[in-house]
Structures are given as structure tokens and as C-alpha cells.
Amino acid sequence: MAKKKRSKRQSIRNSDFFNEPLYGMDLNFKSDDARTAGPTESDEVDQHGEEDLSEVLARALKHSGREERETHGFHTYPAGMHPDCAADIIAACPGAVHDPFCGGGTVLVEGILANRPTSGTDIAPIALLVAATRTAPMSMATPLRAAARRVTEYAKQPIEVAVPEEVVSWYEPHVAQELGRLRDGILKEDPAVHSLLRTVFSSILIKTSFRDSDTSSRRTPTQRPPGTTLTLFHKKARLLGRALECMPQDLPEATLKYGDARVKTAPSMVDLILTSPPYPGVYDYLPMQQLRYAWLGLNPGRGYIKEIGSRRAFRAKERGEALKTWQADTTSWVATQAGTLNPNGRMAIVVGDGLVAGRVVDTLYPTIEAMEAAGLTIIARVSTDRPDHARNTTRTEHIIMGERQG
Ligand SMILES: C[S@@+](CC[C@H](N)C(=O)[O-])C[C@H]1O[C@@H](n2cnc3c(N)ncnc32)[C@H](O)[C@@H]1O
């Protein structure tokens, strides 16, 4: 039977998201401030299904605000799951964990912190880079700091370097030169620390640019005194070093693979699939990282075509047609992933309503249908409204848990 819980209403931190950014929501902050916009505090939570589990899910959905423990929050990733939401759900479900839309790796960090075999996939190269760094062993902290010091020293030399053509107009010339020298200095380091250094480098690329944020391509020209880009890089490397040192010793390694969730599964059978797929029509995850691709020499290739529920797909097609595609994609990835669940294994999907041309797109029932079609029994689900005052609308966010019968 459905029941309602009340919690104190708080101001909605992200209420002014929507002011015509090119890509997705505008979070109105410079992403490299190491801030992650957490969900807003839930007002009411509708609970259905098994009482104990729906209590867990309701608590998970209510977590709000920024959480920067361990490596969480080091490099922003849009629409990240709240770390405590992931932690609560993992604690309630024993066994191996997989996230087929792992993004910046929140679920993976919580999976290894809970000492579980943990794996994840994504089609975004930046997601894989960030997730790998956030799950790196604490033993990397010292080599990272030493390498970052050398890279910063190297980049102080007045050498003229090449800057990718695509990024030139987004930076003051001296800032682009400092970034170019950092990039070149990283290449001189031991490959074992490359991906950590590249993540640190990636984490400063928006803050030092004229771009407003990861999710908004609006330009706001800023002025950075010479040398401060190098200082920022070094400071961020020390921050990451400290964050890695906060991770316990001897954690399991997370397995990370590039892969389309409709096809690619965990390397072996798992007990919990915990994920947050793209909400329909809200973000363009791959194009929003173009500055980073250019600096890091990454090519998302066919990822652009494989992205599910993108904002651009909803703009390009008639709404009904785009919805059908999103539903077919949802049915497909849920079926693929359900195939790797052990008997009594569970799938928990955190998904929110989409927003297309100012109209809300329901995600609850299509997701339930996809889970049932994949042979899962819905054992608990919770929903809460997230008011969007700027658009004078309300979107609902859900956690739906299905179980494979033993
Ligand atoms: C909501 S984000 C996940 C955020 C993640 N839970 C976190 O806490 O950082 C959705 C992710 O789905 C990825 N994605 C989109 N289409 C995909 C597909 N077909 N297969 C795998 N990943 C996909 C995007 O690149 C993005 O990283």
C-alpha cells in the first residue's frame, strides 16, 4: 500500500537551472570549483512495495546537498548520483555491484568502499577517465603529488606551445599557453600517473575558460592573472592526493570498460545493478565535453550516436518519435543488464522525469514496463517531486527496484 512521508522543505538550490544553455541544464556555476550539484531536498516521498526496502529507498532519495568525502566531488560530472544514495542501496543489497551508466563513478566508489566486486561501463571518455581516477588506489597519492609538482615546474618555462585550434577562442592567450605547457609536461611523466594527471588537468579546463560551466556553453569572458592556471593545477593535484589518502587501504579494484549499456554487460554475473541512466531530453553528455576532448586528444567516436535520451535527439525528432526511441532503448538496456543478474539479484534504477520543450516526460511507467518485460519483479519503488521554480513545473524523481526470481 502506498504511504507518504514528510520531510522539511528546503530552498531549491538548482531552481534557476534553465536559462537557455546550448546543452542541457545550466547549473550556474563554474564546474571546476569541485562542486557537485546534489539533488534538492525531497519534500514528500511516495513509497510502494516491501516496507523495509522502500524505507531504504526513501532514505536514499532524500539525501541532498554536496558530499565531498573520499574522492566524491573531485571532478564534476553532471547529474551525479548522491554518494549516500548509492551507499544506502549498496548496503541493503549484498554481492557484486555493476553500473552500466557509471558516469563519474559515484556508484563505483561506493561499491569498492563497501568491499564489493565492482564494475562499470559508459560511452563517454571523460566519464571513464574520471571514474578511473576516483577509484584509484590510495598508494597513487604520493606519486601523483610528486609528478604534479614536476609538471607545474616544467610549465613555468616560457616555451611557446601549440594550442588546439578548436579551443583558442575559449581562453585568454596566456592561459591557453599555460594549459598547453601543463599538457606537454604531463606527457613527460611516468605513464602510471598519466590518467590521474589528465583528470586533474581536465578538472581545471572549464574554470580557466570563458565557458560558464560543463552544462552551459554560454561565454563569460574572465581574466586570470598569469601563473594562476598553474597554481590551480597544482592545488587540484594536492586535493586529489588528499582525497585518495582518505580511501581505505586494500580496496578491491573497480573494473571499468567502454561500452553501450544496450549491449555491454558486467564482466561476470552480479547481484546488484545500481544505475542512473540519462533522463530523457535533459542533457547532451557527449557534446558538452568538447573542450576537454580537444585538450586531451580524446575522440568519442560513435559514442555520439550511441548516447541514449540525449537532448539533441529530442530536439531533432518529433516528441512522440523521440519518446518511442527512448522507450525502445530503455527496454533494450534493461533486458541486456537483467541477463547478468544472479538469482535473487536486484536492479535499482534512479531516474527522473525528462523535460522536452518545457513539457515533462514521465519515466516511471516506461521504466517499470521495461523491468517487467526483462523478467524482474518490482519489489519496491519510491518517488518524490523536485519543483523547478524557474520553469514553473515539477519533475518527479524515482528509485525503482526489481528482483530476479531465484
Ligand atoms: C546520469 S549520468 C550517470 C551519472 C553517474 N551515476 C554519476 O554519479 O556520476 C548518465 C551517463 O550515461 C552515459 N550514457 C549515455 N548513453 C549511454 C549508453 N548507450 N551506454 C552507456 N552509457 C551511456 C552518459 O555518458 C552519462 O555518463
XYZ file of C-alpha atoms and ligand atoms in Angstrom:
433
model
C 0.000 0.000 0.000
C 1.283 3.478 -0.809
C 2.177 5.747 2.069
C 3.555 9.253 2.264
C 6.414 10.581 4.340
C 7.110 14.230 5.047
C 10.414 15.905 5.484
C 11.281 19.559 5.945
C 11.174 21.592 2.724
C 14.333 23.443 1.909
C 15.092 26.045 -0.667
C 15.722 24.578 -4.108
C 19.377 25.181 -4.873
C 19.170 24.433 -8.551
C 15.914 26.197 -9.271
C 17.460 28.607 -11.748
C 18.883 25.853 -13.947
C 17.117 26.700 -17.114
C 18.201 29.798 -18.949
C 18.712 28.652 -22.488
C 22.082 26.943 -22.408
C 23.117 25.210 -25.607
C 23.468 21.856 -23.928
C 21.228 20.652 -21.148
C 20.690 22.309 -17.843
C 22.691 25.283 -16.747
C 23.961 24.670 -13.264
C 25.126 28.269 -12.935
C 28.499 27.523 -11.501
C 31.944 27.001 -12.878
C 32.308 23.253 -12.809
C 35.906 23.235 -11.748
C 35.033 24.626 -8.336
C 34.849 20.913 -7.486
C 31.222 21.421 -6.686
C 28.601 18.861 -7.490
C 25.017 19.979 -7.581
C 23.326 17.368 -5.471
C 19.632 16.727 -5.629
C 17.422 19.165 -3.818
C 15.982 18.004 -0.526
C 12.873 15.906 -1.025
C 9.596 17.108 0.262
C 7.282 14.088 0.201
C 8.267 10.571 -0.725
C 5.748 8.073 -2.061
C 6.706 4.557 -1.041
C 5.467 1.319 -2.558
C 6.342 -2.336 -2.098
C 8.264 -4.186 0.591
C 8.289 -1.974 3.654
C 11.935 -2.369 4.727
C 13.268 -1.890 1.224
C 11.033 1.046 0.404
C 12.247 2.675 3.650
C 15.830 2.235 2.439
C 14.978 3.680 -0.964
C 13.081 6.615 0.567
C 16.075 7.456 2.734
C 18.337 7.118 -0.304
C 16.176 9.512 -2.340
C 16.170 12.116 0.411
C 19.918 12.680 0.515
C 20.692 16.162 -0.694
C 23.447 18.723 -0.891
C 27.094 18.255 -1.751
C 29.062 15.400 -0.358
C 32.797 15.541 -0.850
C 34.041 12.652 1.256
C 36.703 10.358 -0.255
C 37.065 11.169 -3.963
C 33.455 12.286 -4.422
C 33.131 15.746 -5.905
C 36.724 15.916 -7.143
C 35.795 16.394 -10.805
C 32.248 17.449 -11.519
C 30.077 15.143 -13.545
C 26.575 16.291 -14.499
C 23.652 14.548 -12.791
C 25.841 12.561 -10.443
C 24.047 10.286 -8.024
C 24.278 11.379 -4.383
C 27.056 9.268 -2.806
C 24.933 8.466 0.249
C 22.082 7.339 -2.009
C 24.439 4.818 -3.634
C 25.868 3.806 -0.240
C 22.414 3.128 1.280
C 21.277 0.967 -1.628
C 24.526 -0.994 -1.773
C 24.383 -1.611 1.987
C 20.894 -3.108 1.584
C 21.866 -5.472 -1.258
C 24.744 -7.943 -0.805
C 27.164 -9.054 -3.522
C 28.800 -7.753 -6.681
C 27.783 -4.317 -7.998
C 27.623 -3.060 -11.598
C 26.739 0.370 -13.027
C 26.158 0.322 -16.817
C 25.923 4.185 -16.961
C 28.726 4.833 -14.495
C 29.394 8.497 -15.364
C 31.928 9.975 -12.941
C 31.899 6.779 -10.880
C 29.847 7.550 -7.763
C 28.409 4.019 -7.601
C 31.836 2.531 -8.253
C 33.467 4.468 -5.408
C 30.720 3.303 -3.051
C 30.963 -0.258 -4.380
C 34.670 -0.534 -3.593
C 34.252 1.268 -0.251
C 31.752 -1.485 0.640
C 34.421 -4.025 -0.373
C 32.361 -5.485 -3.204
C 33.431 -6.721 -6.620
C 32.541 -3.600 -8.630
C 32.339 -2.774 -12.327
C 31.048 -0.055 -14.583
C 30.712 0.980 -18.210
C 29.968 4.208 -20.061
C 30.323 5.549 -23.584
C 31.781 8.905 -22.548
C 35.592 9.005 -22.494
C 35.582 11.715 -19.798
C 33.335 9.544 -17.608
C 35.796 6.655 -17.841
C 38.771 8.900 -17.102
C 37.108 10.474 -14.050
C 35.699 7.187 -12.734
C 39.122 5.502 -13.038
C 40.756 8.331 -11.111
C 38.118 8.395 -8.408
C 38.569 4.661 -7.796
C 42.397 4.724 -7.933
C 44.286 3.171 -5.017
C 45.483 5.420 -2.211
C 49.066 4.346 -2.959
C 48.892 6.644 -6.019
C 48.626 9.777 -3.855
C 52.377 10.265 -3.323
C 53.490 9.632 -6.941
C 50.663 11.910 -8.102
C 51.780 14.798 -5.913
C 55.426 14.425 -6.916
C 54.531 14.265 -10.614
C 52.188 17.276 -10.351
C 54.983 19.317 -8.766
C 57.323 18.478 -11.653
C 54.652 19.207 -14.264
C 53.926 22.598 -12.678
C 57.636 23.471 -12.634
C 58.002 22.369 -16.253
C 55.040 24.539 -17.269
C 56.631 27.646 -15.748
C 59.193 27.698 -18.563
C 58.450 30.350 -21.184
C 58.121 27.898 -24.085
C 55.666 28.674 -26.880
C 53.408 25.628 -27.339
C 50.719 24.580 -29.810
C 47.121 25.051 -28.690
C 44.307 23.043 -30.338
C 42.540 25.263 -32.852
C 39.076 24.376 -31.517
C 39.828 25.819 -28.069
C 41.731 29.008 -28.932
C 38.703 31.315 -28.736
C 37.724 29.982 -25.291
C 40.816 31.102 -23.368
C 42.959 34.150 -22.813
C 46.160 33.542 -24.834
C 48.441 33.295 -21.789
C 46.024 30.836 -20.108
C 45.960 28.653 -23.231
C 49.778 28.672 -23.226
C 49.924 27.639 -19.553
C 47.435 24.836 -20.226
C 49.407 23.705 -23.284
C 52.591 23.505 -21.225
C 50.814 21.530 -18.478
C 49.530 19.108 -21.129
C 53.049 18.682 -22.532
C 54.558 18.335 -19.053
C 52.135 15.507 -18.237
C 53.362 13.578 -21.275
C 56.876 13.589 -19.840
C 55.725 11.775 -16.682
C 55.553 8.059 -15.928
C 52.503 6.555 -17.745
C 51.382 5.088 -14.391
C 50.301 8.574 -13.262
C 49.114 9.860 -16.643
C 45.421 9.247 -16.143
C 45.438 10.877 -12.691
C 47.306 13.922 -14.023
C 44.996 14.096 -17.027
C 41.958 14.068 -14.716
C 43.452 16.906 -12.672
C 44.133 18.782 -15.924
C 40.581 18.057 -17.127
C 39.180 19.366 -13.845
C 40.525 22.898 -14.493
C 39.621 23.222 -18.172
C 36.227 24.867 -17.673
C 37.097 27.136 -14.767
C 40.003 28.624 -16.703
C 37.904 29.082 -19.875
C 35.253 31.604 -20.903
C 32.647 28.831 -20.749
C 30.117 29.218 -17.928
C 30.018 25.573 -16.870
C 30.084 21.976 -18.094
C 26.403 22.163 -18.897
C 26.238 25.648 -20.364
C 28.230 26.797 -23.370
C 27.427 30.454 -22.668
C 30.541 32.654 -22.782
C 31.528 34.931 -19.934
C 34.957 36.382 -20.609
C 37.056 36.257 -17.445
C 40.544 37.466 -16.607
C 43.079 35.207 -14.961
C 46.375 36.662 -13.809
C 49.395 34.920 -15.378
C 50.566 31.903 -13.395
C 47.261 31.240 -11.627
C 46.340 28.415 -14.013
C 49.499 26.574 -12.976
C 48.753 27.235 -9.314
C 45.230 25.904 -9.778
C 46.517 22.711 -11.416
C 48.947 22.105 -8.572
C 46.287 22.839 -5.938
C 43.847 20.425 -7.570
C 46.509 17.698 -7.727
C 47.151 18.121 -3.991
C 43.395 17.984 -3.371
C 43.141 14.733 -5.306
C 46.135 13.352 -3.421
C 44.428 14.138 -0.113
C 41.144 12.625 -1.358
C 42.907 9.402 -2.400
C 44.543 9.213 1.004
C 41.071 9.279 2.566
C 40.276 5.996 0.805
C 40.925 2.928 2.967
C 43.845 0.661 2.068
C 43.431 -2.583 0.097
C 40.116 -1.812 -1.537
C 39.056 -4.031 -4.444
C 39.765 -2.605 -7.878
C 36.793 -1.423 -9.914
C 36.648 -2.876 -13.449
C 35.912 -0.130 -15.943
C 35.094 -0.717 -19.607
C 33.927 1.367 -22.515
C 30.522 0.111 -23.578
C 26.982 0.784 -24.723
C 24.609 -0.311 -21.942
C 22.285 -1.858 -24.537
C 24.995 -4.367 -25.418
C 27.861 -4.365 -22.939
C 27.417 -6.155 -19.628
C 29.419 -6.631 -16.440
C 32.414 -8.977 -16.858
C 30.611 -11.647 -14.802
C 27.251 -12.240 -13.127
C 26.373 -9.651 -10.478
C 23.961 -9.256 -7.556
C 23.144 -5.560 -7.834
C 22.829 -3.331 -10.854
C 22.621 0.185 -9.474
C 22.466 2.957 -12.016
C 21.115 6.296 -13.097
C 20.548 6.378 -16.873
C 20.203 9.672 -18.755
C 16.871 11.400 -18.098
C 15.133 11.891 -21.477
C 15.852 15.171 -23.242
C 17.771 16.784 -20.377
C 21.479 16.629 -21.253
C 23.853 16.094 -24.130
C 26.518 14.211 -22.197
C 28.981 13.769 -25.020
C 28.984 17.143 -26.820
C 29.175 19.083 -23.551
C 32.764 17.837 -23.078
C 34.144 19.187 -26.372
C 36.763 21.474 -24.795
C 38.103 18.533 -22.814
C 38.236 16.244 -25.870
C 40.293 18.817 -27.749
C 42.805 19.356 -24.936
C 43.100 15.684 -24.031
C 43.135 14.382 -27.604
C 40.076 12.208 -26.970
C 37.624 11.177 -29.629
C 34.196 9.956 -28.512
C 33.694 8.499 -31.989
C 30.457 6.552 -32.313
C 29.561 7.490 -28.731
C 27.686 10.467 -30.203
C 25.331 8.059 -31.977
C 25.062 5.642 -29.060
C 24.040 8.211 -26.436
C 20.587 7.417 -25.028
C 17.904 10.049 -24.341
C 20.017 12.997 -25.437
C 18.594 16.476 -25.548
C 19.611 16.827 -29.189
C 17.676 13.671 -30.134
C 14.549 15.159 -28.628
C 15.164 18.424 -30.493
C 15.805 16.733 -33.807
C 12.777 14.457 -33.802
C 9.110 14.933 -33.236
C 8.435 14.419 -29.485
C 6.415 11.182 -29.905
C 9.032 9.632 -32.137
C 11.896 10.609 -29.793
C 9.979 9.119 -26.874
C 9.470 5.844 -28.720
C 13.209 5.648 -29.368
C 13.969 6.369 -25.696
C 11.489 3.675 -24.604
C 12.956 1.133 -27.008
C 16.450 1.984 -25.744
C 15.276 1.609 -22.139
C 13.697 -1.773 -22.876
C 16.889 -2.853 -24.595
C 19.431 -1.848 -21.903
C 17.269 -3.132 -19.037
C 16.898 -6.535 -20.751
C 20.624 -6.772 -21.505
C 21.650 -5.876 -17.963
C 18.979 -8.064 -16.294
C 20.523 -11.026 -18.126
C 23.621 -10.788 -15.912
C 21.778 -10.778 -12.567
C 22.277 -13.789 -10.317
C 19.098 -15.424 -8.986
C 17.572 -13.011 -6.414
C 19.824 -10.295 -7.837
C 18.408 -6.798 -7.902
C 18.318 -3.857 -10.251
C 17.862 -0.367 -8.762
C 17.273 2.435 -11.237
C 17.413 6.079 -10.185
C 15.566 8.019 -12.855
C 13.792 11.346 -13.098
C 11.210 12.742 -15.426
C 12.593 14.281 -18.579
C 11.847 17.732 -19.884
C 11.151 18.335 -23.556
C 10.173 21.761 -24.860
C 9.022 22.713 -21.376
C 6.860 19.589 -21.029
C 7.533 16.872 -18.510
C 8.237 13.361 -19.819
C 7.189 10.563 -17.469
C 9.884 7.962 -16.874
C 8.306 5.857 -14.123
C 5.937 3.645 -16.073
C 8.145 3.039 -19.113
C 10.945 2.008 -16.731
C 8.683 -0.342 -14.767
C 7.424 -1.840 -18.044
C 10.985 -2.405 -19.242
C 11.945 -4.081 -15.959
C 8.910 -6.354 -16.003
C 9.492 -7.211 -19.650
C 13.018 -8.259 -18.638
C 11.538 -10.739 -16.132
C 12.128 -8.644 -12.997
C 9.564 -8.340 -10.229
C 9.211 -4.817 -8.864
C 9.758 -5.210 -5.127
C 9.950 -1.570 -4.040
C 9.807 1.891 -5.501
C 9.790 5.450 -4.244
C 9.120 8.801 -5.889
C 9.460 12.416 -4.909
C 8.697 15.715 -6.601
C 11.512 18.080 -7.426
C 9.977 21.520 -8.016
C 11.557 23.589 -10.780
C 10.503 27.116 -9.877
C 12.266 28.748 -12.828
C 10.166 26.794 -15.300
C 7.133 26.739 -13.103
C 6.960 22.996 -13.281
C 7.603 19.959 -11.138
C 9.518 16.870 -12.169
C 9.430 13.637 -10.251
C 12.434 11.515 -9.415
C 12.148 7.790 -8.718
C 14.108 4.823 -7.480
C 12.681 1.580 -8.777
C 13.962 -1.767 -7.549
C 13.299 -5.037 -9.353
C 14.394 -8.544 -8.406
C 15.204 -11.557 -10.499
C 13.334 -14.527 -9.054
C 15.554 -17.323 -7.732
C 23.116 10.327 -15.267
S 24.714 10.063 -15.957
C 25.378 8.920 -14.806
C 25.920 9.661 -13.621
C 26.539 8.730 -12.598
N 25.501 7.954 -11.933
C 27.356 9.519 -11.569
O 27.011 9.506 -10.377
O 28.316 10.195 -11.976
C 24.349 9.108 -17.371
C 25.554 8.548 -18.118
O 25.064 7.706 -19.154
C 26.031 7.710 -20.197
N 25.409 7.121 -21.395
C 24.530 7.659 -22.260
N 24.159 6.751 -23.195
C 24.832 5.598 -22.901
C 24.855 4.301 -23.468
N 24.136 3.998 -24.560
N 25.612 3.353 -22.869
C 26.375 3.636 -21.777
N 26.400 4.865 -21.209
C 25.628 5.835 -21.753
C 26.460 9.153 -20.294
O 27.722 9.257 -20.910
C 26.476 9.545 -18.801
O 27.760 9.399 -18.282
